[in-house]
Amino acid sequence: YNKAPFLKECFESVFAQTFTDFEVIAVDDASTDGSLSVLREMSDVRLRMIELPANLGPAGAAQRGFDAAKGEYIVRMDADDTMLPERIARQIAFMDAHPEVGASGTSVQLLGRSDITRVMLTDDDDVRASVLFRIPLLQPTSIYRRSVLLEHNIRMEDHWPRSGEDWLFQLRLLKVTRFASTQRGMSSTS
């Protein structure tokens, strides 16, 4: 929502991935700043746009993207985030090697600040022990096994608050699957 100044850099990082067999679902949450015009200028055939008629907030918009996804995995990010070129390839390789894991992530580097990295816990037991104090996976680094979401009907709700929706979603998901994280950062966030 209203991220026009960041969209070009964000999507350039997505389309520059070393893994190329994926779809990109961009959900415009009724932006008023020209974001939709910026999206329409993009010509990559992997890009599908969903234009919401009214602003639903982060949870509702994300869920519309999840509902439209057709792939085995859902790689989540916001419009003001960027990916390092090997993010998707490495995360898919990790998930393929760990079928018991339904969600994973990495550490994250603050955009423009190579000296600041948020490090995440790496194994399921540590994640569960800390979930009251921190989000299990940082949203700009998260990848979800779509089959787990569908099998257990794990969804984001439109009425959720505009902040912390990712935490609420991951709390639901922790009830049905294992989490993991790698320490090597693969995304940047603002």
Short mmCIF file of C-alpha atoms in Angstrom, two decimals:
data_model
loop_
_atom_site.label_atom_id
_atom_site.label_comp_id
_atom_site.label_asym_id
_atom_site.label_seq_id
_atom_site.Cartn_x
_atom_site.Cartn_y
_atom_site.Cartn_z
CA TYR A 1 0.00 0.00 0.00
CA ASN A 2 1.42 3.35 -1.14
CA LYS A 3 4.95 2.09 -1.80
CA ALA A 4 5.51 3.59 -5.26
CA PRO A 5 9.01 4.95 -4.45
CA PHE A 6 10.24 1.46 -3.51
CA LEU A 7 8.58 -0.72 -6.15
CA LYS A 8 11.21 -0.54 -8.89
CA GLU A 9 14.09 -1.60 -6.61
CA CYS A 10 11.95 -4.26 -4.94
CA PHE A 11 10.86 -5.89 -8.19
CA GLU A 12 14.31 -5.62 -9.77
CA SER A 13 15.60 -7.73 -6.87
CA VAL A 14 12.79 -10.26 -7.39
CA PHE A 15 13.31 -10.59 -11.14
CA ALA A 16 17.11 -10.87 -10.67
CA GLN A 17 16.83 -14.14 -8.71
CA THR A 18 19.11 -17.00 -9.76
CA PHE A 19 16.10 -19.32 -9.39
CA THR A 20 13.70 -18.28 -12.14
CA ASP A 21 10.77 -20.72 -12.14
CA PHE A 22 8.29 -18.75 -10.04
CA GLU A 23 5.24 -16.55 -10.25
CA VAL A 24 5.09 -13.07 -8.77
CA ILE A 25 1.81 -11.94 -7.28
CA ALA A 26 1.67 -8.23 -6.55
CA VAL A 27 -1.31 -7.18 -4.47
CA ASP A 28 -2.14 -3.48 -4.63
CA ASP A 29 -4.15 -2.65 -1.52
CA ALA A 30 -6.03 0.29 -3.10
CA SER A 31 -2.96 2.54 -3.16
CA THR A 32 -3.43 6.23 -3.77
CA ASP A 33 0.18 7.19 -4.62
CA GLY A 34 0.58 5.82 -8.15
CA SER A 35 1.83 2.37 -7.06
CA LEU A 36 -0.52 0.69 -9.50
CA SER A 37 0.87 2.73 -12.41
CA VAL A 38 4.41 1.68 -11.49
CA LEU A 39 3.31 -1.97 -11.38
CA ARG A 40 1.59 -1.69 -14.75
CA GLU A 41 4.86 -0.50 -16.33
CA MET A 42 6.55 -3.80 -15.44
CA SER A 43 6.64 -6.31 -18.27
CA ASP A 44 7.92 -9.56 -16.75
CA VAL A 45 5.58 -12.40 -17.79
CA ARG A 46 5.79 -13.93 -14.30
CA LEU A 47 4.03 -10.91 -12.77
CA ARG A 48 0.32 -11.11 -11.92
CA MET A 49 -1.41 -8.15 -10.30
CA ILE A 50 -4.33 -8.17 -7.95
CA GLU A 51 -6.03 -4.80 -7.58
CA LEU A 52 -8.09 -4.58 -4.40
CA PRO A 53 -11.08 -2.22 -4.67
CA ALA A 54 -10.75 -1.15 -1.03
CA ASN A 55 -7.86 -1.07 1.42
CA LEU A 56 -7.90 -4.25 3.50
CA GLY A 57 -4.62 -3.77 5.34
CA PRO A 58 -1.57 -6.02 5.34
CA ALA A 59 -3.31 -9.20 6.49
CA GLY A 60 -6.16 -9.03 3.98
CA ALA A 61 -3.88 -8.07 1.10
CA ALA A 62 -1.37 -10.83 1.92
CA GLN A 63 -4.13 -13.43 2.14
CA ARG A 64 -5.43 -12.45 -1.29
CA GLY A 65 -1.93 -13.11 -2.63
CA PHE A 66 -1.71 -16.44 -0.78
CA ASP A 67 -5.10 -17.45 -2.21
CA ALA A 68 -3.91 -16.71 -5.76
CA ALA A 69 -0.61 -18.60 -5.39
CA LYS A 70 -0.19 -21.83 -7.34
CA GLY A 71 3.37 -22.84 -6.43
CA GLU A 72 4.70 -25.31 -3.89
CA TYR A 73 6.12 -22.50 -1.74
CA ILE A 74 5.06 -18.96 -0.91
CA VAL A 75 7.94 -16.52 -0.54
CA ARG A 76 6.72 -13.45 1.31
CA MET A 77 7.98 -9.90 1.13
CA ASP A 78 6.70 -6.35 1.23
CA ALA A 79 7.12 -3.67 -1.41
CA ASP A 80 9.81 -1.84 0.57
CA ASP A 81 12.02 -4.95 0.87
CA THR A 82 14.65 -6.35 -1.49
CA MET A 83 16.07 -9.86 -1.97
CA LEU A 84 19.65 -10.93 -2.45
CA PRO A 85 20.01 -12.78 -5.79
CA GLU A 86 20.19 -16.31 -4.36
CA ARG A 87 17.44 -15.97 -1.75
CA ILE A 88 14.75 -18.04 -3.46
CA ALA A 89 17.17 -20.72 -4.70
CA ARG A 90 18.70 -21.20 -1.26
CA GLN A 91 15.40 -21.18 0.58
CA ILE A 92 13.81 -23.70 -1.79
CA ALA A 93 16.86 -25.94 -1.49
CA PHE A 94 16.58 -25.74 2.31
CA MET A 95 12.85 -26.50 2.30
CA ASP A 96 13.29 -29.38 -0.17
CA ALA A 97 15.97 -30.87 2.11
CA HIS A 98 13.77 -30.48 5.22
CA PRO A 99 10.24 -31.70 4.40
CA GLU A 100 9.30 -31.60 8.10
CA VAL A 101 9.66 -27.79 8.08
CA GLY A 102 6.57 -25.83 7.06
CA ALA A 103 8.06 -22.34 7.38
CA SER A 104 11.54 -20.90 7.43
CA GLY A 105 13.40 -17.64 7.18
CA THR A 106 16.81 -16.03 7.54
CA SER A 107 18.46 -13.13 9.26
CA VAL A 108 17.87 -9.76 7.63
CA GLN A 109 20.12 -6.83 6.82
CA LEU A 110 18.72 -3.33 7.25
CA LEU A 111 18.58 -1.65 3.85
CA GLY A 112 21.55 0.63 3.33
CA ARG A 113 23.18 -0.50 6.58
CA SER A 114 25.58 -3.39 6.03
CA ASP A 115 26.59 -3.10 9.68
CA ILE A 116 23.11 -3.93 11.07
CA THR A 117 21.77 -7.46 10.74
CA ARG A 118 18.85 -8.92 12.69
CA VAL A 119 19.79 -12.50 13.49
CA MET A 120 17.03 -15.04 13.99
CA LEU A 121 16.88 -18.26 15.99
CA THR A 122 17.70 -21.31 13.92
CA ASP A 123 15.79 -24.33 15.20
CA ASP A 124 12.21 -25.14 16.03
CA ASP A 125 12.74 -25.60 19.79
CA ASP A 126 14.42 -22.19 20.14
CA VAL A 127 11.71 -20.54 18.06
CA ARG A 128 8.96 -22.00 20.22
CA ALA A 129 10.73 -20.97 23.44
CA SER A 130 11.02 -17.35 22.30
CA VAL A 131 7.70 -16.80 20.54
CA LEU A 132 6.26 -14.71 23.40
CA PHE A 133 9.09 -12.21 23.03
CA ARG A 134 9.80 -12.06 19.31
CA ILE A 135 8.33 -12.93 15.96
CA PRO A 136 9.38 -16.42 14.83
CA LEU A 137 10.34 -15.45 11.25
CA LEU A 138 10.95 -12.01 9.85
CA GLN A 139 8.38 -11.36 7.14
CA PRO A 140 10.83 -10.20 4.44
CA THR A 141 12.71 -13.49 4.76
CA SER A 142 9.85 -15.94 5.18
CA ILE A 143 8.99 -18.91 2.99
CA TYR A 144 5.94 -21.11 3.62
CA ARG A 145 5.09 -24.59 2.40
CA ARG A 146 1.76 -23.94 0.66
CA SER A 147 0.48 -27.49 1.25
CA VAL A 148 0.72 -26.97 5.03
CA LEU A 149 -1.31 -23.75 4.81
CA LEU A 150 -4.00 -25.46 2.73
CA GLU A 151 -4.13 -28.69 4.72
CA HIS A 152 -4.65 -26.85 8.02
CA ASN A 153 -6.59 -23.87 6.64
CA ILE A 154 -4.03 -21.41 8.04
CA ARG A 155 -5.08 -17.94 6.91
CA MET A 156 -4.63 -14.27 7.67
CA GLU A 157 -7.81 -12.47 8.67
CA ASP A 158 -8.98 -9.17 7.21
CA HIS A 159 -9.83 -7.80 10.66
CA TRP A 160 -6.31 -8.31 12.07
CA PRO A 161 -4.39 -5.19 13.13
CA ARG A 162 -2.20 -3.41 10.61
CA SER A 163 0.87 -4.21 12.66
CA GLY A 164 1.78 -7.67 13.92
CA GLU A 165 -0.34 -9.58 11.40
CA ASP A 166 2.68 -11.69 10.44
CA TRP A 167 3.17 -12.67 14.09
CA LEU A 168 -0.49 -13.71 14.43
CA PHE A 169 -0.22 -15.75 11.23
CA GLN A 170 2.95 -17.49 12.34
CA LEU A 171 1.47 -18.29 15.77
CA ARG A 172 -1.31 -20.18 13.99
CA LEU A 173 1.22 -21.95 11.83
CA LEU A 174 3.42 -22.97 14.78
CA LYS A 175 0.54 -25.13 16.03
CA VAL A 176 0.78 -27.42 13.00
CA THR A 177 4.35 -27.45 11.68
CA ARG A 178 8.02 -27.01 12.47
CA PHE A 179 9.93 -23.77 11.87
CA ALA A 180 13.59 -23.24 11.03
CA SER A 181 15.85 -20.38 10.08
CA THR A 182 19.28 -20.00 8.57
CA GLN A 183 21.65 -17.34 9.84
CA ARG A 184 22.80 -16.10 6.46
CA GLY A 185 20.75 -13.05 5.49
CA MET A 186 19.02 -13.22 2.13
CA SER A 187 16.86 -10.12 2.27
CA SER A 188 17.04 -6.46 3.13
CA THR A 189 14.33 -4.44 4.73
CA SER A 190 13.77 -0.75 5.29
#
